[in-house]
Amino acid sequence: MHQTFDAALEINLLHANQEGADHNRAHFDAWGITCLNIMSSPGAGKTVLLEKTLAALNQTLKIAVIEGDMTTELDADRLRQYRVPVIAINTGRSCHLDSKMVAGGLHQLAHQYTPSDFNLVLVENVGNLVCPAEFEIGEHAKVALLSITEGEDKPLKYPVMFQAADCLLITKIDLAPHLEIDVNRIIANVRQMNPGVTIIPVSAKTGEGLTVWFDWLQSQIPSAEKIASKLPDLTSA
Amino acid sequence: MHETDMTKALILTVRNWWEAQPERPQISQVHLTVGQFTCVEPVSLQFAFEVQTRNTFLETAKLVIQETPLIAFCHHCQQEYRPEIGVQYACPDCRSPMEDIRSGRELKINRIEYCSDSAESYASNL
Ligand SMILES: Nc1nc2c(ncn2[C@@H]2O[C@H](COP(=O)(O)OP(=O)(O)OP(=O)(O)O)[C@@H](O)[C@H]2O)c(=O)[nH]1
Ligand SMILES: [Mg+2]
Ligand SMILES: [Zn+2]
């Protein structure tokens, strides 16, 4: 007799990745590290932004980088000049970093250094506007980059990443005079789906907006001083 | 391309379930829900599933994908609306931004349909 049965699973398709991400985050938390997932389409300026960030904050913060360059060590080599640990993950043909790859990177970091010495891990994801947004890696916040050469409509067309971002950097703002682009339009398009996102127009070339970005970055790191400086507010309230 | 990875995860989950069944039943259908506000393309998922299940225990299984639309709730207007993906996400009536997504983010393995030919296993399921 041929009989059909049903088994209810009700399991998220990405549950394995999600568990891995939660595991990574638990490690970061135990080490006192803030992890940021930096995402954009190819060439929006992630590596250049990291270079500027390392150059400016390397003394103030203890930073390590996880580099999700697809096949080469090119980006990683650019960043090693700043004398910070750069863990390069060869993602092979994958179009995004997943939590397992990042866990591998964390193992390397823990093997070669003392993780609790660091307070910030910057992860450069694979250049791709679509997939990385769907795969958490254990980050505390998501940073998306959109260069003004990509057009005003990109947030509307690739909404998932922009909807999930905690901070959006509109990059290459120095090129604005040469383009027919309305930066306010970009901002309005993003705000339609993500009203709470911090939006910072920047230029790695002229330095415009970079200090605002550095301030935002530092605001993501819960430091002992900051916790202490909040105490008077609590008592006066 | 990420559909390949997702399909791997899907097959792994189904395999875990299957291996936990003493009678190793013949799976006929795998039911998924895929929201329209995700990065997943059902056609690519279907294709990856076909390729990856060849010559496996899922060879004859069919992947059934149910898509769910993007539905948001506008707190100002106190009503649901359907944002037009790629065009407009704010509330069409009051222009409030999309804040509360009620449907469209699902990526879920719902259920498995399987056959059992033997009277014995049929009896054990009664
Ligand atoms: N004019 C201008 N060019 C920039 C700026 N930032 C980056 N670029 C240029 O954009 C190109 C790509 O920059 P990268 O930093 O390599 O971009 P990426 O996002 O790391 O690229 P992938 O890792 O390949 O995805 C380089 O030629 C940079 O010089 C900027 O603020 N202004
Ligand atoms: Mg790069
Ligand atoms: Zn409304």
Tab-separated table of C-alpha atoms and ligand atoms in Angstrom:
chain	number	residue	atom	x	y	z
A	1	MET	CA	0.000	0.000	0.000
A	2	HIS	CA	1.346	3.418	-1.035
A	3	GLN	CA	0.869	6.025	1.600
A	4	THR	CA	2.030	9.643	1.821
A	5	PHE	CA	3.163	11.234	5.064
A	6	ASP	CA	4.160	14.685	6.137
A	7	ALA	CA	6.956	15.715	8.444
A	8	ALA	CA	6.947	19.297	9.639
A	9	LEU	CA	10.465	20.756	9.811
A	10	GLU	CA	9.989	24.517	10.152
A	11	ILE	CA	13.719	25.146	9.961
A	12	ASN	CA	15.327	28.301	8.645
A	13	LEU	CA	17.288	27.602	5.500
A	14	LEU	CA	20.235	29.516	6.908
A	15	HIS	CA	20.101	28.137	10.436
A	16	ALA	CA	23.549	26.552	10.230
A	17	ASN	CA	25.094	29.851	9.153
A	18	GLN	CA	23.131	31.673	11.828
A	19	GLU	CA	24.376	29.329	14.547
A	20	GLY	CA	27.926	29.848	13.334
A	21	ALA	CA	27.422	33.613	13.408
A	22	ASP	CA	26.102	33.490	16.971
A	23	HIS	CA	29.103	31.391	17.933
A	24	ASN	CA	31.524	33.913	16.378
A	25	ARG	CA	29.760	36.773	18.139
A	26	ALA	CA	30.079	34.983	21.466
A	27	HIS	CA	33.833	34.768	20.878
A	28	PHE	CA	34.042	38.447	19.941
A	29	ASP	CA	32.119	39.373	23.057
A	30	ALA	CA	34.306	37.249	25.289
A	31	TRP	CA	37.393	38.901	23.806
A	32	GLY	CA	35.914	42.391	24.093
A	33	ILE	CA	36.011	42.901	20.336
A	34	THR	CA	33.548	44.859	18.217
A	35	CYS	CA	33.165	43.342	14.752
A	36	LEU	CA	31.956	45.306	11.734
A	37	ASN	CA	30.886	43.696	8.463
A	38	ILE	CA	31.802	45.998	5.570
A	39	MET	CA	29.855	45.344	2.388
A	40	SER	CA	29.454	46.900	-1.044
A	41	SER	CA	29.503	46.175	-4.737
A	42	PRO	CA	32.962	45.554	-6.246
A	43	GLY	CA	35.085	48.671	-6.312
A	44	ALA	CA	32.914	50.941	-4.160
A	45	GLY	CA	35.986	51.723	-2.074
A	46	LYS	CA	36.090	49.277	0.842
A	47	THR	CA	39.835	48.695	0.812
A	48	VAL	CA	40.725	52.358	0.369
A	49	LEU	CA	38.393	53.210	3.253
A	50	LEU	CA	40.096	50.580	5.401
A	51	GLU	CA	43.488	52.039	4.508
A	52	LYS	CA	42.389	55.519	5.600
A	53	THR	CA	40.825	54.110	8.738
A	54	LEU	CA	43.922	52.154	9.732
A	55	ALA	CA	46.149	55.134	9.034
A	56	ALA	CA	44.033	57.367	11.272
A	57	LEU	CA	42.990	55.064	14.109
A	58	ASN	CA	45.764	52.529	14.394
A	59	GLN	CA	47.215	54.332	17.410
A	60	THR	CA	43.913	54.890	19.210
A	61	LEU	CA	42.409	51.441	18.657
A	62	LYS	CA	43.733	47.930	18.407
A	63	ILE	CA	42.481	46.812	15.033
A	64	ALA	CA	42.628	43.546	13.116
A	65	VAL	CA	41.276	43.018	9.610
A	66	ILE	CA	39.638	40.012	8.034
A	67	GLU	CA	39.897	40.318	4.284
A	68	GLY	CA	37.415	38.462	2.114
A	69	ASP	CA	39.147	38.986	-1.172
A	70	MET	CA	37.870	36.500	-3.722
A	71	THR	CA	41.051	34.996	-5.057
A	72	THR	CA	44.065	37.175	-4.497
A	73	GLU	CA	46.002	38.624	-1.597
A	74	LEU	CA	46.045	42.025	-3.295
A	75	ASP	CA	43.761	43.845	-0.869
A	76	ALA	CA	45.343	42.128	2.124
A	77	ASP	CA	48.812	43.207	1.027
A	78	ARG	CA	47.656	46.819	0.691
A	79	LEU	CA	46.456	46.739	4.293
A	80	ARG	CA	49.479	44.985	5.809
A	81	GLN	CA	51.511	48.157	5.229
A	82	TYR	CA	49.673	49.599	8.230
A	83	ARG	CA	51.177	46.961	10.517
A	84	VAL	CA	47.935	45.439	11.651
A	85	PRO	CA	47.094	41.736	11.509
A	86	VAL	CA	45.324	41.038	8.226
A	87	ILE	CA	43.766	37.613	7.938
A	88	ALA	CA	43.040	36.875	4.295
A	89	ILE	CA	40.263	34.418	3.637
A	90	ASN	CA	40.328	32.841	0.263
A	91	THR	CA	36.645	32.651	-0.494
A	92	GLY	CA	37.263	30.753	-3.714
A	93	ARG	CA	34.267	31.049	-5.982
A	94	SER	CA	31.914	32.037	-3.188
A	95	CYS	CA	30.209	35.376	-3.630
A	96	HIS	CA	30.061	36.196	0.090
A	97	LEU	CA	31.719	35.446	3.404
A	98	ASP	CA	29.831	33.038	5.613
A	99	SER	CA	30.138	32.462	9.334
A	100	LYS	CA	32.239	29.333	8.866
A	101	MET	CA	34.861	31.181	6.816
A	102	VAL	CA	35.023	33.924	9.419
A	103	ALA	CA	35.336	31.308	12.174
A	104	GLY	CA	38.377	30.010	10.288
A	105	GLY	CA	39.761	33.547	10.261
A	106	LEU	CA	39.187	33.878	13.989
A	107	HIS	CA	41.076	30.650	14.593
A	108	GLN	CA	44.031	32.088	12.728
A	109	LEU	CA	43.825	35.293	14.724
A	110	ALA	CA	43.670	33.383	18.000
A	111	HIS	CA	46.557	31.192	16.914
A	112	GLN	CA	48.918	33.994	15.917
A	113	TYR	CA	47.896	36.755	18.334
A	114	THR	CA	46.140	37.342	21.617
A	115	PRO	CA	42.575	38.189	20.560
A	116	SER	CA	41.718	39.999	23.785
A	117	ASP	CA	44.416	42.548	22.880
A	118	PHE	CA	42.138	43.837	20.110
A	119	ASN	CA	39.021	45.914	20.351
A	120	LEU	CA	37.981	46.159	16.709
A	121	VAL	CA	37.809	43.637	13.876
A	122	LEU	CA	36.960	45.061	10.479
A	123	VAL	CA	35.769	42.498	7.961
A	124	GLU	CA	35.916	43.389	4.277
A	125	ASN	CA	33.279	41.217	2.662
A	126	VAL	CA	33.388	40.051	-0.952
A	127	GLY	CA	32.418	42.820	-3.361
A	128	ASN	CA	28.793	42.001	-4.105
A	129	LEU	CA	25.607	43.947	-3.575
A	130	VAL	CA	23.333	40.944	-3.278
A	131	CYS	CA	24.473	37.938	-1.261
A	132	PRO	CA	26.557	39.166	1.692
A	133	ALA	CA	23.509	40.797	3.255
A	134	GLU	CA	21.855	37.413	3.711
A	135	PHE	CA	24.781	35.764	5.524
A	136	GLU	CA	25.542	36.969	9.030
A	137	ILE	CA	29.105	36.415	10.157
A	138	GLY	CA	28.830	37.375	13.823
A	139	GLU	CA	29.151	41.117	13.326
A	140	HIS	CA	27.860	43.727	15.772
A	141	ALA	CA	26.989	46.149	12.999
A	142	LYS	CA	26.723	46.212	9.225
A	143	VAL	CA	28.371	48.946	7.194
A	144	ALA	CA	27.333	49.336	3.559
A	145	LEU	CA	29.177	51.427	1.004
A	146	LEU	CA	27.617	52.895	-2.101
A	147	SER	CA	29.770	54.930	-4.440
A	148	ILE	CA	28.047	57.828	-6.142
A	149	THR	CA	29.092	56.466	-9.528
A	150	GLU	CA	26.717	53.527	-9.030
A	151	GLY	CA	23.560	55.564	-9.443
A	152	GLU	CA	20.676	56.752	-7.304
A	153	ASP	CA	18.521	53.717	-7.935
A	154	LYS	CA	20.818	51.045	-6.475
A	155	PRO	CA	19.247	51.046	-2.994
A	156	LEU	CA	15.851	50.513	-4.605
A	157	LYS	CA	17.095	47.717	-6.842
A	158	TYR	CA	19.220	45.922	-4.228
A	159	PRO	CA	17.260	46.734	-1.100
A	160	VAL	CA	18.206	43.929	1.262
A	161	MET	CA	21.716	45.158	2.027
A	162	PHE	CA	20.654	48.785	2.412
A	163	GLN	CA	17.691	47.857	4.555
A	164	ALA	CA	19.928	45.892	6.923
A	165	ALA	CA	22.771	48.446	7.169
A	166	ASP	CA	23.484	50.273	10.431
A	167	CYS	CA	25.744	52.746	8.669
A	168	LEU	CA	25.837	53.730	5.007
A	169	LEU	CA	28.843	55.459	3.535
A	170	ILE	CA	28.209	57.258	0.270
A	171	THR	CA	31.706	57.058	-1.178
A	172	LYS	CA	33.699	58.929	-3.827
A	173	ILE	CA	31.747	62.075	-3.037
A	174	ASP	CA	34.625	64.073	-4.589
A	175	LEU	CA	33.361	62.901	-7.988
A	176	ALA	CA	29.957	64.549	-7.530
A	177	PRO	CA	30.791	67.668	-9.589
A	178	HIS	CA	31.606	65.461	-12.570
A	179	LEU	CA	28.426	63.422	-12.456
A	180	GLU	CA	24.749	64.009	-12.912
A	181	ILE	CA	23.801	62.582	-9.586
A	182	ASP	CA	21.609	63.812	-6.790
A	183	VAL	CA	23.099	62.690	-3.467
A	184	ASN	CA	19.909	63.703	-1.663
A	185	ARG	CA	18.008	61.329	-3.917
A	186	ILE	CA	20.292	58.465	-2.831
A	187	ILE	CA	19.719	59.383	0.795
A	188	ALA	CA	15.945	59.577	0.332
A	189	ASN	CA	15.902	56.204	-1.415
A	190	VAL	CA	17.753	54.566	1.452
A	191	ARG	CA	15.651	56.272	4.128
A	192	GLN	CA	12.475	54.898	2.514
A	193	MET	CA	13.432	51.434	3.694
A	194	ASN	CA	15.832	52.190	6.529
A	195	PRO	CA	14.888	55.384	8.351
A	196	GLY	CA	17.275	54.789	11.255
A	197	VAL	CA	20.500	54.265	9.299
A	198	THR	CA	23.456	56.605	9.852
A	199	ILE	CA	24.404	58.051	6.456
A	200	ILE	CA	27.836	59.594	5.933
A	201	PRO	CA	29.009	60.971	2.578
A	202	VAL	CA	32.772	60.481	2.340
A	203	SER	CA	35.712	60.878	0.028
A	204	ALA	CA	38.828	58.847	0.621
A	205	LYS	CA	40.514	61.133	-1.864
A	206	THR	CA	39.850	64.554	-0.287
A	207	GLY	CA	39.180	63.275	3.227
A	208	GLU	CA	35.695	64.782	3.307
A	209	GLY	CA	33.468	63.106	5.889
A	210	LEU	CA	36.167	60.783	7.171
A	211	THR	CA	36.255	62.246	10.679
A	212	VAL	CA	32.490	61.691	10.929
A	213	TRP	CA	33.088	58.062	9.952
A	214	PHE	CA	35.892	57.703	12.502
A	215	ASP	CA	33.604	59.119	15.189
A	216	TRP	CA	30.833	56.693	14.269
A	217	LEU	CA	33.305	53.827	14.310
A	218	GLN	CA	34.550	54.743	17.764
A	219	SER	CA	31.003	55.126	19.008
A	220	GLN	CA	30.503	51.426	18.222
A	221	ILE	CA	33.191	50.390	20.677
A	222	PRO	CA	32.030	50.170	24.253
A	223	SER	CA	35.130	51.396	26.059
A	224	ALA	CA	35.723	51.545	29.778
A	225	GLU	CA	36.130	55.329	29.577
A	226	LYS	CA	32.833	55.769	27.821
A	227	ILE	CA	31.006	53.659	30.356
A	228	ALA	CA	32.647	55.717	33.108
A	229	SER	CA	31.806	59.029	31.424
A	230	LYS	CA	28.156	58.025	31.340
A	231	LEU	CA	28.029	57.608	35.096
A	232	PRO	CA	27.659	61.321	35.999
A	233	ASP	CA	24.719	61.527	33.573
A	234	LEU	CA	23.032	58.704	35.398
A	235	THR	CA	23.480	60.315	38.815
A	236	SER	CA	22.380	63.773	37.669
A	237	ALA	CA	19.262	62.334	35.997
B	1	MET	CA	25.574	31.820	-6.887
B	2	HIS	CA	24.670	31.763	-3.187
B	3	GLU	CA	21.746	29.525	-4.138
B	4	THR	CA	24.335	26.739	-4.484
B	5	ASP	CA	25.366	27.181	-0.847
B	6	MET	CA	21.784	27.445	0.306
B	7	THR	CA	20.908	24.261	-1.534
B	8	LYS	CA	23.800	22.494	0.200
B	9	ALA	CA	22.419	23.643	3.535
B	10	LEU	CA	18.956	22.520	2.498
B	11	ILE	CA	20.097	19.040	1.462
B	12	LEU	CA	22.105	18.679	4.671
B	13	THR	CA	19.067	19.519	6.796
B	14	VAL	CA	16.858	17.084	4.902
B	15	ARG	CA	19.557	14.401	5.086
B	16	ASN	CA	19.811	14.810	8.850
B	17	TRP	CA	16.097	14.293	9.154
B	18	TRP	CA	16.131	11.334	6.766
B	19	GLU	CA	18.973	9.567	8.539
B	20	ALA	CA	17.135	9.912	11.825
B	21	GLN	CA	14.199	7.915	10.392
B	22	PRO	CA	14.591	4.186	11.025
B	23	GLU	CA	12.827	3.182	7.774
B	24	ARG	CA	14.703	5.687	5.524
B	25	PRO	CA	11.557	6.631	3.616
B	26	GLN	CA	11.371	7.735	-0.002
B	27	ILE	CA	11.082	11.525	0.030
B	28	SER	CA	8.724	12.791	-2.655
B	29	GLN	CA	8.572	16.531	-1.932
B	30	VAL	CA	10.482	19.170	-0.012
B	31	HIS	CA	8.485	22.307	0.737
B	32	LEU	CA	10.180	25.687	1.085
B	33	THR	CA	8.951	29.198	1.724
B	34	VAL	CA	11.003	31.923	0.075
B	35	GLY	CA	10.169	35.552	0.716
B	36	GLN	CA	10.361	38.058	-2.117
B	37	PHE	CA	12.393	40.421	0.039
B	38	THR	CA	15.382	38.076	0.217
B	39	CYS	CA	18.387	37.605	-2.015
B	40	VAL	CA	17.147	34.216	-3.130
B	41	GLU	CA	16.028	33.498	-6.657
B	42	PRO	CA	13.627	30.505	-6.676
B	43	VAL	CA	14.599	29.518	-10.236
B	44	SER	CA	18.280	29.304	-9.267
B	45	LEU	CA	17.363	27.333	-6.166
B	46	GLN	CA	15.305	24.901	-8.264
B	47	PHE	CA	18.206	24.475	-10.671
B	48	ALA	CA	20.787	23.955	-7.931
B	49	PHE	CA	18.515	21.408	-6.261
B	50	GLU	CA	18.178	19.419	-9.474
B	51	VAL	CA	21.915	19.367	-10.035
B	52	GLN	CA	22.909	18.585	-6.476
B	53	THR	CA	20.392	15.809	-5.827
B	54	ARG	CA	21.337	13.714	-8.868
B	55	ASN	CA	22.201	10.170	-7.817
B	56	THR	CA	21.362	10.864	-4.190
B	57	PHE	CA	18.538	9.839	-1.877
B	58	LEU	CA	16.730	12.957	-3.121
B	59	GLU	CA	17.006	12.039	-6.794
B	60	THR	CA	13.252	11.646	-7.238
B	61	ALA	CA	12.230	14.350	-4.775
B	62	LYS	CA	10.561	17.498	-6.008
B	63	LEU	CA	11.365	20.924	-4.578
B	64	VAL	CA	8.187	22.912	-4.035
B	65	ILE	CA	8.794	26.608	-3.434
B	66	GLN	CA	6.128	28.894	-2.145
B	67	GLU	CA	6.946	32.560	-2.545
B	68	THR	CA	5.643	35.074	-0.042
B	69	PRO	CA	5.126	38.702	-1.052
B	70	LEU	CA	6.706	41.704	0.647
B	71	ILE	CA	4.125	43.115	3.025
B	72	ALA	CA	4.827	46.028	5.350
B	73	PHE	CA	2.738	47.596	8.061
B	74	CYS	CA	2.397	51.379	8.240
B	75	HIS	CA	2.005	52.445	11.859
B	76	HIS	CA	0.836	55.893	10.864
B	77	CYS	CA	-2.002	54.614	8.669
B	78	GLN	CA	-2.503	51.489	10.774
B	79	GLN	CA	-2.643	49.314	7.686
B	80	GLU	CA	-0.662	46.836	5.690
B	81	TYR	CA	0.625	47.673	2.236
B	82	ARG	CA	2.657	45.972	-0.469
B	83	PRO	CA	5.816	47.878	-1.316
B	84	GLU	CA	6.785	47.724	-4.974
B	85	ILE	CA	10.206	46.073	-4.944
B	86	GLY	CA	12.697	48.054	-7.004
B	87	VAL	CA	10.470	51.125	-7.141
B	88	GLN	CA	8.944	52.282	-3.888
B	89	TYR	CA	9.105	51.087	-0.284
B	90	ALA	CA	7.495	53.963	1.602
B	91	CYS	CA	3.796	53.829	2.436
B	92	PRO	CA	1.865	54.816	-0.705
B	93	ASP	CA	-0.650	56.815	1.352
B	94	CYS	CA	1.443	58.788	3.818
B	95	ARG	CA	5.013	58.244	2.540
B	96	SER	CA	6.229	56.935	5.902
B	97	PRO	CA	9.301	54.774	5.447
B	98	MET	CA	9.045	51.004	5.476
B	99	GLU	CA	9.822	50.006	9.048
B	100	ASP	CA	7.773	47.007	9.946
B	101	ILE	CA	8.110	44.099	7.522
B	102	ARG	CA	5.342	41.575	8.079
B	103	SER	CA	6.125	39.166	5.241
B	104	GLY	CA	8.742	38.657	2.574
B	105	ARG	CA	11.853	37.814	4.641
B	106	GLU	CA	11.122	34.092	4.976
B	107	LEU	CA	13.665	31.437	4.037
B	108	LYS	CA	12.196	28.340	5.564
B	109	ILE	CA	12.136	24.596	5.087
B	110	ASN	CA	8.530	23.899	5.954
B	111	ARG	CA	7.910	20.219	5.554
B	112	ILE	CA	8.843	17.000	3.851
B	113	GLU	CA	6.430	14.720	2.087
B	114	TYR	CA	7.412	11.088	1.966
B	115	CYS	CA	6.036	7.739	0.896
B	116	SER	CA	6.067	4.499	2.682
B	117	ASP	CA	5.330	1.352	0.715
B	118	SER	CA	5.623	-1.289	3.342
B	119	ALA	CA	2.596	-2.283	5.415
B	120	GLU	CA	4.881	-2.573	8.389
B	121	SER	CA	5.974	1.059	8.432
B	122	TYR	CA	2.424	2.096	7.621
B	123	ALA	CA	1.226	0.300	10.727
B	124	SER	CA	3.951	1.833	12.833
B	125	ASN	CA	2.788	5.275	11.804
B	126	LEU	CA	-0.775	4.756	12.836
C	1	LIG	N1	37.778	59.446	-6.718
C	1	LIG	C1	37.747	58.543	-5.747
C	1	LIG	N2	38.107	57.288	-6.013
C	1	LIG	C2	38.062	56.377	-5.016
C	1	LIG	C3	37.627	56.721	-3.715
C	1	LIG	N3	37.637	55.604	-2.945
C	1	LIG	C4	38.092	54.610	-3.740
C	1	LIG	N4	38.347	55.069	-4.990
C	1	LIG	C5	38.848	54.270	-6.115
C	1	LIG	O1	37.968	53.221	-6.419
C	1	LIG	C6	38.676	52.055	-6.833
C	1	LIG	C7	38.256	50.847	-6.029
C	1	LIG	O2	38.583	51.041	-4.670
C	1	LIG	P1	38.777	49.807	-3.682
C	1	LIG	O3	39.025	50.366	-2.334
C	1	LIG	O4	39.759	48.844	-4.216
C	1	LIG	O5	37.332	49.169	-3.754
C	1	LIG	P2	36.800	47.820	-3.049
C	1	LIG	O6	35.409	48.074	-2.638
C	1	LIG	O7	37.768	47.412	-1.997
C	1	LIG	O8	36.837	46.796	-4.255
C	1	LIG	P3	36.729	45.185	-4.208
C	1	LIG	O9	37.496	44.710	-3.004
C	1	LIG	O10	37.336	44.738	-5.487
C	1	LIG	O11	35.274	44.870	-4.123
C	1	LIG	C8	40.143	52.397	-6.681
C	1	LIG	O12	40.678	52.733	-7.941
C	1	LIG	C9	40.142	53.583	-5.749
C	1	LIG	O13	41.235	54.438	-5.953
C	1	LIG	C10	37.243	58.094	-3.475
C	1	LIG	O14	36.835	58.488	-2.382
C	1	LIG	N5	37.314	58.943	-4.520
C	2	MG	MG	38.715	45.567	-1.697
C	3	ZN	ZN	1.037	55.205	5.804
